[in-house]
Structures are given as C-alpha cells and as structure tokens.
PDB file of C-alpha atoms in Angstrom:
ATOM      1  CA  MET A 189       6.230 -22.458  -4.176  1.00 85.00           C
ATOM      2  CA  LEU A 190       6.960 -18.875  -3.399  1.00 92.00           C
ATOM      3  CA  ASN A 191       9.495 -17.387  -5.596  1.00 93.00           C
ATOM      4  CA  GLN A 192      10.486 -13.845  -7.137  1.00 95.00           C
ATOM      5  CA  PHE A 193       7.735 -14.117  -9.610  1.00 97.00           C
ATOM      6  CA  SER A 194       4.953 -15.145  -7.420  1.00 97.00           C
ATOM      7  CA  ARG A 195       3.200 -11.629  -7.721  1.00 97.00           C
ATOM      8  CA  THR A 196       3.265 -11.954 -11.433  1.00 97.00           C
ATOM      9  CA  GLN A 197       1.801 -15.379 -11.412  1.00 97.00           C
ATOM     10  CA  LEU A 198      -1.111 -14.052  -9.277  1.00 97.00           C
ATOM     11  CA  LEU A 199      -2.051 -12.148 -12.489  1.00 97.00           C
ATOM     12  CA  TYR A 200      -1.164 -14.445 -15.207  1.00 97.00           C
ATOM     13  CA  GLY A 201      -1.276 -17.990 -13.625  1.00 97.00           C
ATOM     14  CA  ALA A 202       1.057 -20.857 -13.676  1.00 97.00           C
ATOM     15  CA  GLU A 203       0.897 -21.762 -17.144  1.00 97.00           C
ATOM     16  CA  MET A 204       1.702 -18.242 -18.360  1.00 98.00           C
ATOM     17  CA  MET A 205       4.756 -18.323 -16.174  1.00 97.00           C
ATOM     18  CA  GLU A 206       5.887 -21.657 -17.775  1.00 97.00           C
ATOM     19  CA  ARG A 207       5.286 -20.111 -21.176  1.00 98.00           C
ATOM     20  CA  LEU A 208       7.610 -17.071 -20.320  1.00 98.00           C
ATOM     21  CA  ALA A 209      10.366 -19.408 -18.683  1.00 98.00           C
ATOM     22  CA  ALA A 210      10.391 -21.358 -22.014  1.00 98.00           C
ATOM     23  CA  SER A 211      10.609 -18.079 -24.202  1.00 98.00           C
ATOM     24  CA  ARG A 212      13.771 -16.390 -25.816  1.00 98.00           C
ATOM     25  CA  VAL A 213      13.628 -12.787 -26.513  1.00 98.00           C
ATOM     26  CA  ALA A 214      16.265 -10.806 -28.346  1.00 98.00           C
ATOM     27  CA  VAL A 215      16.978  -7.365 -27.540  1.00 98.00           C
ATOM     28  CA  PHE A 216      18.776  -5.405 -30.018  1.00 98.00           C
ATOM     29  CA  GLY A 217      20.227  -2.180 -28.375  1.00 98.00           C
ATOM     30  CA  ILE A 218      20.853  -2.099 -24.669  1.00 98.00           C
ATOM     31  CA  GLY A 219      20.799   1.542 -23.953  1.00 97.00           C
ATOM     32  CA  GLY A 220      18.004   3.824 -22.516  1.00 97.00           C
ATOM     33  CA  VAL A 221      14.989   1.946 -24.024  1.00 98.00           C
ATOM     34  CA  GLY A 222      16.631  -1.443 -24.362  1.00 98.00           C
ATOM     35  CA  GLY A 223      18.090  -1.538 -20.777  1.00 98.00           C
ATOM     36  CA  TYR A 224      14.611  -1.010 -19.271  1.00 98.00           C
ATOM     37  CA  ALA A 225      12.911  -3.559 -21.570  1.00 98.00           C
ATOM     38  CA  VAL A 226      15.693  -6.100 -20.580  1.00 98.00           C
ATOM     39  CA  GLU A 227      15.188  -5.167 -16.845  1.00 98.00           C
ATOM     40  CA  ALA A 228      11.288  -5.691 -17.148  1.00 98.00           C
ATOM     41  CA  LEU A 229      11.547  -8.891 -19.050  1.00 98.00           C
ATOM     42  CA  ALA A 230      13.947 -10.457 -16.574  1.00 98.00           C
ATOM     43  CA  ARG A 231      11.624  -9.485 -13.756  1.00 98.00           C
ATOM     44  CA  SER A 232       8.654 -10.953 -15.604  1.00 98.00           C
ATOM     45  CA  GLY A 233      10.312 -14.354 -15.777  1.00 98.00           C
ATOM     46  CA  VAL A 234      11.494 -14.695 -19.377  1.00 98.00           C
ATOM     47  CA  GLY A 235      13.689 -17.743 -19.357  1.00 98.00           C
ATOM     48  CA  ALA A 236      16.193 -16.773 -22.085  1.00 98.00           C
ATOM     49  CA  LEU A 237      17.529 -13.297 -23.330  1.00 98.00           C
ATOM     50  CA  ASP A 238      19.962 -12.459 -26.261  1.00 98.00           C
ATOM     51  CA  LEU A 239      21.367  -9.143 -25.728  1.00 98.00           C
ATOM     52  CA  ILE A 240      23.166  -7.307 -28.734  1.00 98.00           C
ATOM     53  CA  ASP A 241      25.035  -4.020 -28.284  1.00 97.00           C
ATOM     54  CA  ASP A 242      28.673  -3.291 -29.023  1.00 95.00           C
ATOM     55  CA  ASP A 243      28.737  -0.135 -26.712  1.00 95.00           C
ATOM     56  CA  ARG A 244      30.447   0.509 -23.420  1.00 95.00           C
ATOM     57  CA  VAL A 245      28.751   2.520 -20.602  1.00 95.00           C
ATOM     58  CA  CYS A 246      29.638   6.175 -20.801  1.00 93.00           C
ATOM     59  CA  LEU A 247      29.536   8.909 -18.127  1.00 93.00           C
ATOM     60  CA  THR A 248      26.795  10.687 -20.115  1.00 93.00           C
ATOM     61  CA  ASN A 249      24.534   7.560 -19.970  1.00 95.00           C
ATOM     62  CA  ILE A 250      23.868   7.799 -16.257  1.00 97.00           C
ATOM     63  CA  ASN A 251      21.134  10.277 -16.561  1.00 96.00           C
ATOM     64  CA  ARG A 252      18.863   7.760 -18.255  1.00 97.00           C
ATOM     65  CA  GLN A 253      20.162   4.296 -18.697  1.00 98.00           C
ATOM     66  CA  ILE A 254      19.457   1.753 -15.897  1.00 98.00           C
ATOM     67  CA  LEU A 255      22.694   0.042 -16.414  1.00 98.00           C
ATOM     68  CA  ALA A 256      24.737   3.076 -16.104  1.00 98.00           C
ATOM     69  CA  THR A 257      26.315   3.915 -12.877  1.00 98.00           C
ATOM     70  CA  ARG A 258      29.707   5.405 -11.624  1.00 97.00           C
ATOM     71  CA  LYS A 259      30.622   1.727 -11.191  1.00 97.00           C
ATOM     72  CA  THR A 260      29.810   0.568 -14.636  1.00 97.00           C
ATOM     73  CA  VAL A 261      31.232   3.327 -16.902  1.00 95.00           C
ATOM     74  CA  GLY A 262      33.634   1.784 -19.188  1.00 94.00           C
ATOM     75  CA  LYS A 263      32.053  -1.740 -19.099  1.00 96.00           C
ATOM     76  CA  TYR A 264      30.341  -3.231 -22.004  1.00 96.00           C
ATOM     77  CA  LYS A 265      26.569  -2.718 -21.649  1.00 98.00           C
ATOM     78  CA  VAL A 266      25.785  -6.119 -22.450  1.00 98.00           C
ATOM     79  CA  ASP A 267      28.107  -7.571 -19.818  1.00 98.00           C
ATOM     80  CA  VAL A 268      26.559  -5.282 -17.145  1.00 98.00           C
ATOM     81  CA  ALA A 269      23.132  -6.466 -18.450  1.00 98.00           C
ATOM     82  CA  GLU A 270      23.903 -10.130 -18.086  1.00 98.00           C
ATOM     83  CA  GLU A 271      25.019  -9.603 -14.600  1.00 98.00           C
ATOM     84  CA  ARG A 272      22.002  -7.705 -13.631  1.00 98.00           C
ATOM     85  CA  VAL A 273      19.620 -10.243 -15.071  1.00 98.00           C
ATOM     86  CA  HIS A 274      21.433 -13.063 -13.209  1.00 98.00           C
ATOM     87  CA  ASP A 275      20.900 -11.053  -9.972  1.00 98.00           C
ATOM     88  CA  ILE A 276      17.308 -10.987 -10.768  1.00 98.00           C
ATOM     89  CA  ASN A 277      16.872 -14.618 -11.981  1.00 98.00           C
ATOM     90  CA  PRO A 278      19.929 -16.849 -11.973  1.00 97.00           C
ATOM     91  CA  ASP A 279      18.031 -19.456 -14.120  1.00 97.00           C
ATOM     92  CA  CYS A 280      17.753 -17.015 -16.994  1.00 98.00           C
ATOM     93  CA  GLU A 281      19.809 -18.097 -19.870  1.00 98.00           C
ATOM     94  CA  VAL A 282      21.742 -14.899 -21.264  1.00 98.00           C
ATOM     95  CA  ARG A 283      23.645 -14.780 -24.520  1.00 98.00           C
ATOM     96  CA  THR A 284      25.487 -11.548 -25.276  1.00 98.00           C
ATOM     97  CA  PHE A 285      26.889 -10.252 -28.453  1.00 97.00           C
ATOM     98  CA  LYS A 286      29.238  -7.314 -28.727  1.00 97.00           C
ATOM     99  CA  THR A 287      27.988  -6.413 -32.124  1.00 95.00           C
ATOM    100  CA  PHE A 288      26.752  -3.406 -33.854  1.00 92.00           C
ATOM    101  CA  PHE A 289      23.781  -4.814 -35.764  1.00 93.00           C
ATOM    102  CA  LEU A 290      23.817  -3.646 -39.460  1.00 90.00           C
ATOM    103  CA  PRO A 291      22.946  -5.648 -42.596  1.00 88.00           C
ATOM    104  CA  ASP A 292      26.759  -6.867 -42.855  1.00 90.00           C
ATOM    105  CA  THR A 293      26.272  -8.474 -39.443  1.00 92.00           C
ATOM    106  CA  GLN A 294      22.671  -9.660 -39.642  1.00 92.00           C
ATOM    107  CA  ASP A 295      23.811 -13.269 -40.738  1.00 91.00           C
ATOM    108  CA  LEU A 296      25.142 -13.694 -37.167  1.00 93.00           C
ATOM    109  CA  PHE A 297      21.889 -14.121 -35.804  1.00 97.00           C
ATOM    110  CA  ASP A 298      19.286 -16.871 -36.567  1.00 96.00           C
ATOM    111  CA  PHE A 299      15.941 -15.288 -35.934  1.00 97.00           C
ATOM    112  CA  ARG A 300      14.162 -18.769 -36.028  1.00 97.00           C
ATOM    113  CA  GLU A 301      15.514 -19.130 -32.385  1.00 98.00           C
ATOM    114  CA  TYR A 302      13.440 -16.171 -31.106  1.00 98.00           C
ATOM    115  CA  ASP A 303       9.986 -16.042 -29.628  1.00 98.00           C
ATOM    116  CA  TYR A 304      10.071 -12.283 -29.956  1.00 98.00           C
ATOM    117  CA  VAL A 305      12.346  -9.512 -31.045  1.00 98.00           C
ATOM    118  CA  ILE A 306      12.775  -5.917 -29.750  1.00 98.00           C
ATOM    119  CA  ASP A 307      14.370  -3.294 -31.824  1.00 98.00           C
ATOM    120  CA  ALA A 308      15.651  -0.555 -29.696  1.00 98.00           C
ATOM    121  CA  ILE A 309      18.537   0.563 -31.910  1.00 97.00           C
ATOM    122  CA  ASP A 310      19.085   4.042 -33.508  1.00 92.00           C
ATOM    123  CA  THR A 311      20.231   3.309 -37.115  1.00 93.00           C
ATOM    124  CA  VAL A 312      17.537   3.077 -39.859  1.00 96.00           C
ATOM    125  CA  THR A 313      19.454   0.501 -41.843  1.00 96.00           C
ATOM    126  CA  GLY A 314      19.748  -1.767 -38.808  1.00 96.00           C
ATOM    127  CA  LYS A 315      16.061  -1.404 -37.791  1.00 97.00           C
ATOM    128  CA  LEU A 316      14.965  -2.380 -41.192  1.00 97.00           C
ATOM    129  CA  SER A 317      17.139  -5.268 -41.243  1.00 97.00           C
ATOM    130  CA  ILE A 318      15.896  -6.493 -37.754  1.00 98.00           C
ATOM    131  CA  ILE A 319      12.312  -6.012 -38.918  1.00 98.00           C
ATOM    132  CA  GLU A 320      12.757  -7.701 -42.294  1.00 97.00           C
ATOM    133  CA  LYS A 321      14.581 -10.730 -40.625  1.00 97.00           C
ATOM    134  CA  ALA A 322      11.870 -11.173 -38.006  1.00 98.00           C
ATOM    135  CA  LYS A 323       8.962 -10.768 -40.461  1.00 97.00           C
ATOM    136  CA  ASN A 324      10.523 -13.307 -42.806  1.00 97.00           C
ATOM    137  CA  GLU A 325      10.821 -15.882 -39.784  1.00 97.00           C
ATOM    138  CA  ASN A 326       7.157 -14.935 -38.589  1.00 97.00           C
ATOM    139  CA  VAL A 327       8.679 -13.867 -35.514  1.00 98.00           C
ATOM    140  CA  PRO A 328       6.925 -11.008 -33.551  1.00 98.00           C
ATOM    141  CA  VAL A 329       8.788  -7.741 -33.510  1.00 98.00           C
ATOM    142  CA  ILE A 330       8.212  -4.309 -31.890  1.00 98.00           C
ATOM    143  CA  SER A 331      10.152  -1.203 -32.651  1.00 98.00           C
ATOM    144  CA  SER A 332      11.107   1.836 -30.791  1.00 98.00           C
ATOM    145  CA  MET A 333      10.680   4.961 -32.707  1.00 97.00           C
ATOM    146  CA  GLY A 334      12.331   8.234 -31.711  1.00 89.00           C
ATOM    147  CA  ALA A 335      12.786   9.016 -27.857  1.00 93.00           C
ATOM    148  CA  GLY A 336      15.582  11.538 -27.925  1.00 91.00           C
ATOM    149  CA  ASN A 337      14.891  15.282 -27.477  1.00 92.00           C
ATOM    150  CA  LYS A 338      11.372  14.499 -25.897  1.00 95.00           C
ATOM    151  CA  VAL A 339      10.266  15.199 -22.414  1.00 97.00           C
ATOM    152  CA  ASN A 340       6.550  14.164 -22.308  1.00 97.00           C
ATOM    153  CA  ALA A 341       6.716  10.441 -21.310  1.00 97.00           C
ATOM    154  CA  SER A 342       2.831  10.489 -21.170  1.00 98.00           C
ATOM    155  CA  MET A 343       2.564  10.922 -24.836  1.00 98.00           C
ATOM    156  CA  PHE A 344       4.269   7.530 -25.904  1.00 98.00           C
ATOM    157  CA  GLU A 345       1.647   5.169 -27.486  1.00 98.00           C
ATOM    158  CA  VAL A 346       1.608   1.746 -29.197  1.00 98.00           C
ATOM    159  CA  SER A 347       0.493   1.980 -32.750  1.00 98.00           C
ATOM    160  CA  ASP A 348       1.094   0.426 -36.142  1.00 98.00           C
ATOM    161  CA  ILE A 349       3.936   2.230 -38.069  1.00 98.00           C
ATOM    162  CA  TYR A 350       1.327   3.326 -40.816  1.00 98.00           C
ATOM    163  CA  LYS A 351      -0.768   5.072 -38.261  1.00 98.00           C
ATOM    164  CA  THR A 352       2.045   7.258 -36.721  1.00 98.00           C
ATOM    165  CA  SER A 353       2.484  11.022 -37.263  1.00 97.00           C
ATOM    166  CA  VAL A 354       4.783  13.830 -36.308  1.00 96.00           C
ATOM    167  CA  CYS A 355       7.754  11.655 -35.282  1.00 96.00           C
ATOM    168  CA  PRO A 356      10.631  12.216 -37.765  1.00 95.00           C
ATOM    169  CA  LEU A 357      12.082   8.562 -37.366  1.00 96.00           C
ATOM    170  CA  ALA A 358       8.619   7.175 -37.726  1.00 97.00           C
ATOM    171  CA  LYS A 359       8.195   9.072 -41.080  1.00 97.00           C
ATOM    172  CA  VAL A 360      11.353   7.593 -42.422  1.00 97.00           C
ATOM    173  CA  MET A 361      10.434   4.240 -41.232  1.00 98.00           C
ATOM    174  CA  ARG A 362       6.949   4.362 -42.770  1.00 98.00           C
ATOM    175  CA  HIS A 363       8.590   5.153 -46.067  1.00 98.00           C
ATOM    176  CA  GLU A 364      11.090   2.506 -46.103  1.00 98.00           C
ATOM    177  CA  CYS A 365       8.692  -0.050 -44.805  1.00 98.00           C
ATOM    178  CA  ARG A 366       6.264   0.604 -47.642  1.00 97.00           C
ATOM    179  CA  LYS A 367       9.085   0.404 -50.200  1.00 97.00           C
ATOM    180  CA  ARG A 368       9.987  -2.991 -48.759  1.00 96.00           C
ATOM    181  CA  GLY A 369       6.433  -4.346 -48.600  1.00 97.00           C
ATOM    182  CA  ILE A 370       6.196  -4.550 -44.960  1.00 97.00           C
ATOM    183  CA  GLU A 371       2.605  -4.651 -44.355  1.00 97.00           C
ATOM    184  CA  SER A 372       2.427  -3.770 -40.643  1.00 97.00           C
ATOM    185  CA  LEU A 373       4.874  -3.057 -37.651  1.00 98.00           C
ATOM    186  CA  LYS A 374       4.227  -2.612 -34.032  1.00 98.00           C
ATOM    187  CA  VAL A 375       6.008   0.495 -32.825  1.00 98.00           C
ATOM    188  CA  VAL A 376       6.137   2.659 -29.735  1.00 98.00           C
ATOM    189  CA  TYR A 377       6.274   6.328 -30.599  1.00 98.00           C
ATOM    190  CA  SER A 378       5.133   9.818 -29.567  1.00 98.00           C
ATOM    191  CA  LYS A 379       3.461  12.706 -31.351  1.00 97.00           C
ATOM    192  CA  GLU A 380       5.468  15.215 -29.134  1.00 97.00           C
ATOM    193  CA  LYS A 381       7.610  17.467 -31.561  1.00 94.00           C
ATOM    194  CA  PRO A 382      11.190  16.973 -30.792  1.00 92.00           C
ATOM    195  CA  ILE A 383      13.038  19.931 -28.751  1.00 91.00           C
ATOM    196  CA  ARG A 384      15.992  21.191 -30.559  1.00 84.00           C
ATOM    197  CA  PRO A 385      18.907  20.337 -28.068  1.00 75.00           C
ATOM    198  CA  LEU A 386      21.118  23.236 -26.781  1.00 70.00           C
ATOM    199  CA  GLU A 387      24.619  23.460 -28.307  1.00 72.00           C
ATOM    200  CA  ASP A 388      26.357  24.339 -25.151  1.00 60.00           C
ATOM    201  CA  MET A 389      30.046  23.771 -25.531  1.00 62.00           C
ATOM    202  CA  SER A 390      30.779  23.615 -21.705  1.00 64.00           C
ATOM    203  CA  ILE A 391      28.989  20.359 -21.639  1.00 61.00           C
ATOM    204  CA  SER A 392      29.259  19.128 -25.039  1.00 62.00           C
ATOM    205  CA  CYS A 393      30.925  15.793 -25.998  1.00 62.00           C
ATOM    206  CA  ARG A 394      32.134  17.588 -29.150  1.00 62.00           C
ATOM    207  CA  LYS A 395      34.482  19.584 -26.970  1.00 57.00           C
ATOM    208  CA  HIS A 396      35.038  17.214 -23.957  1.00 55.00           C
ATOM    209  CA  CYS A 397      34.770  13.694 -25.457  1.00 65.00           C
ATOM    210  CA  ILE A 398      35.693  11.160 -22.824  1.00 63.00           C
ATOM    211  CA  CYS A 399      35.503   8.046 -25.109  1.00 66.00           C
ATOM    212  CA  PRO A 400      38.754   5.867 -24.885  1.00 65.00           C
ATOM    213  CA  PRO A 401      40.975   6.028 -28.037  1.00 62.00           C
ATOM    214  CA  GLY A 402      39.988   3.500 -30.677  1.00 60.00           C
ATOM    215  CA  THR A 403      36.158   3.765 -29.722  1.00 65.00           C
ATOM    216  CA  ALA A 404      33.936   3.118 -32.774  1.00 65.00           C
ATOM    217  CA  ARG A 405      31.050   5.213 -33.587  1.00 65.00           C
ATOM    218  CA  LYS A 406      31.761   7.966 -31.160  1.00 60.00           C
ATOM    219  CA  CYS A 407      28.650  10.312 -30.592  1.00 64.00           C
ATOM    220  CA  THR A 408      30.915  13.135 -31.640  1.00 60.00           C
ATOM    221  CA  GLU A 409      30.668  11.976 -35.201  1.00 60.00           C
ATOM    222  CA  ARG A 410      26.851  12.313 -35.243  1.00 59.00           C
ATOM    223  CA  ARG A 411      25.357  15.262 -36.861  1.00 61.00           C
ATOM    224  CA  ASP A 412      23.421  16.123 -33.838  1.00 72.00           C
ATOM    225  CA  ILE A 413      23.953  14.784 -30.225  1.00 80.00           C
ATOM    226  CA  PRO A 414      20.374  14.360 -28.686  1.00 87.00           C
ATOM    227  CA  GLY A 415      19.281  15.352 -25.409  1.00 89.00           C
ATOM    228  CA  SER A 416      17.344  12.971 -23.079  1.00 92.00           C
ATOM    229  CA  THR A 417      15.733  12.537 -19.551  1.00 95.00           C
ATOM    230  CA  ALA A 418      15.610   9.734 -16.958  1.00 96.00           C
ATOM    231  CA  PHE A 419      11.913   9.352 -17.668  1.00 96.00           C
ATOM    232  CA  VAL A 420      11.352   9.103 -21.411  1.00 97.00           C
ATOM    233  CA  PRO A 421      13.446   6.135 -22.398  1.00 97.00           C
ATOM    234  CA  SER A 422      12.518   4.199 -19.453  1.00 98.00           C
ATOM    235  CA  VAL A 423       8.903   4.758 -20.253  1.00 98.00           C
ATOM    236  CA  VAL A 424       9.402   3.458 -23.746  1.00 98.00           C
ATOM    237  CA  GLY A 425      11.330   0.427 -22.678  1.00 98.00           C
ATOM    238  CA  LEU A 426       8.672  -0.438 -20.041  1.00 98.00           C
ATOM    239  CA  ILE A 427       5.934  -0.076 -22.584  1.00 98.00           C
ATOM    240  CA  ILE A 428       7.701  -2.277 -24.945  1.00 98.00           C
ATOM    241  CA  ALA A 429       8.358  -4.902 -22.413  1.00 98.00           C
ATOM    242  CA  GLY A 430       4.738  -4.785 -21.389  1.00 98.00           C
ATOM    243  CA  GLU A 431       3.705  -5.522 -25.018  1.00 98.00           C
ATOM    244  CA  VAL A 432       5.903  -8.430 -25.240  1.00 98.00           C
ATOM    245  CA  ILE A 433       4.558  -9.972 -22.077  1.00 98.00           C
ATOM    246  CA  ASN A 434       0.996  -9.257 -23.041  1.00 98.00           C
ATOM    247  CA  ASP A 435       1.530 -10.854 -26.505  1.00 98.00           C
ATOM    248  CA  PHE A 436       2.771 -14.044 -25.012  1.00 97.00           C
ATOM    249  CA  SER A 437      -0.165 -14.035 -22.762  1.00 96.00           C
ATOM    250  CA  LYS A 438      -2.454 -14.414 -25.753  1.00 92.00           C
ATOM    251  CA  LYS A 439      -0.877 -17.415 -27.354  1.00 79.00           C
TER     252      LYS A 439
END
C-alpha cells in the first residue's frame, strides 16, 4: 500500500522497512546536529525514538536548527521534535526526556532498550558516558565531533575515532577513549581547522542574553560562544542518520 515511506522502500525493500519500524533509536542532543538526525530518522520510518535534551529553543538557534523557528522559541526542543515527528509519522513512538545527560543522570536510561544510539551532545564527560554505556550493552553508537566554527560542509567524513586528525574535540576524545579501553568508535568529523569566532559585542549573547531567568547552563557561561551556519550541523546530522539507516540495512 502506498504510504509516506514508499520511495524509501523502493531502495531497501519491505523487510528493511519492517526492521526500521521495529527499531528504537536514542538521540542525545536535539540541537543543530541531533535535530536533523531526528528528522531523517523519522522520514526513514524508524518506529521508536527517544529524544534527550533539557534545552529550550533560543532565538540564536534559528540560523541552524531545523526545530527552531519564531513560533518555537522558548519551547523545549524535545517537545517541538516530538510534535514534528508525529506530523511526519503518527505511528512513531516518541519518548522525551528533559534531561541534561551527564554521568550523574546516566542511570535514568536503560541502553539495553536501544537498537542504536546517537551522541550529538557537546560535553566530553557526557559523550564518554553515552559511549561507555552503549559499548557495555553492545549497542551500536555513532558520535558527532566538533561542528562549531566550521564552514566547509563537504569536509565532513565518517571515520573511527583513532583515525581522526585536526579536530580539537576528536583529539580529546581519542585520548579519553584510549584511557577507558574503548577500542573503536564511529564518528563524524572534519579536518577543517576551526575559525576563531568574532567577539562582536553588538550581537553577543554575553552582552544581550535573552535566556529567561533561571535558565540552566547559559551559553554566556561558556569560555567561547561558537559560530555556526545553516549548512554544517545539518550535514553532520544527515550523515549520522544515514549511517544509522545503512547499518540497519546490513543486519
């Protein structure tokens, strides 16, 4: 029967579509990278998604995050994502967690439930916890390396963490993974050297923060506020989603 996934089925076949519909993918971080990954997974027919992020849509997200529009500013990203997924596929089971994933919140999640895990968060400690928990449960995991302060979307590639170079975040992750005995990790990264963002106080969050009072982890507390574009995080998110779907097709 003709449905919203018919064109995908022409490439993968009915058995693969049934496999996707029976799969649960966890996406940690629903921002520039994670938002596009969720979009592609929903449009590919994945039947269950766990969305983890405690952040709300900010005005400054609109330049690069698929969930960010003038209408969604101030809403929780996971809530916006859930509504969008159900507009694409009403049958998709979506579980949302307004949680900032760190080692002290990792026990809220049972990784044995997942068929695949996507790490699209920024903090090294959180990324390592996600990766370790996935590896301990033999769940496939793919991790996004640095996408901020880069402008050449064509330079992103899929690699093992130990074959990466140039990317500062990948360098830290290589060191930490080696310390923890993690033998391999699929990542998406770029050899493009990051651009040093301008410190323009006329448009800086440090000078014009619009986060509501009580907001946890304001970007103004970061050492550097990264620049980004509409086309770099989106490409990373779509590459990641493509890897997930292709890995499912090999099962």
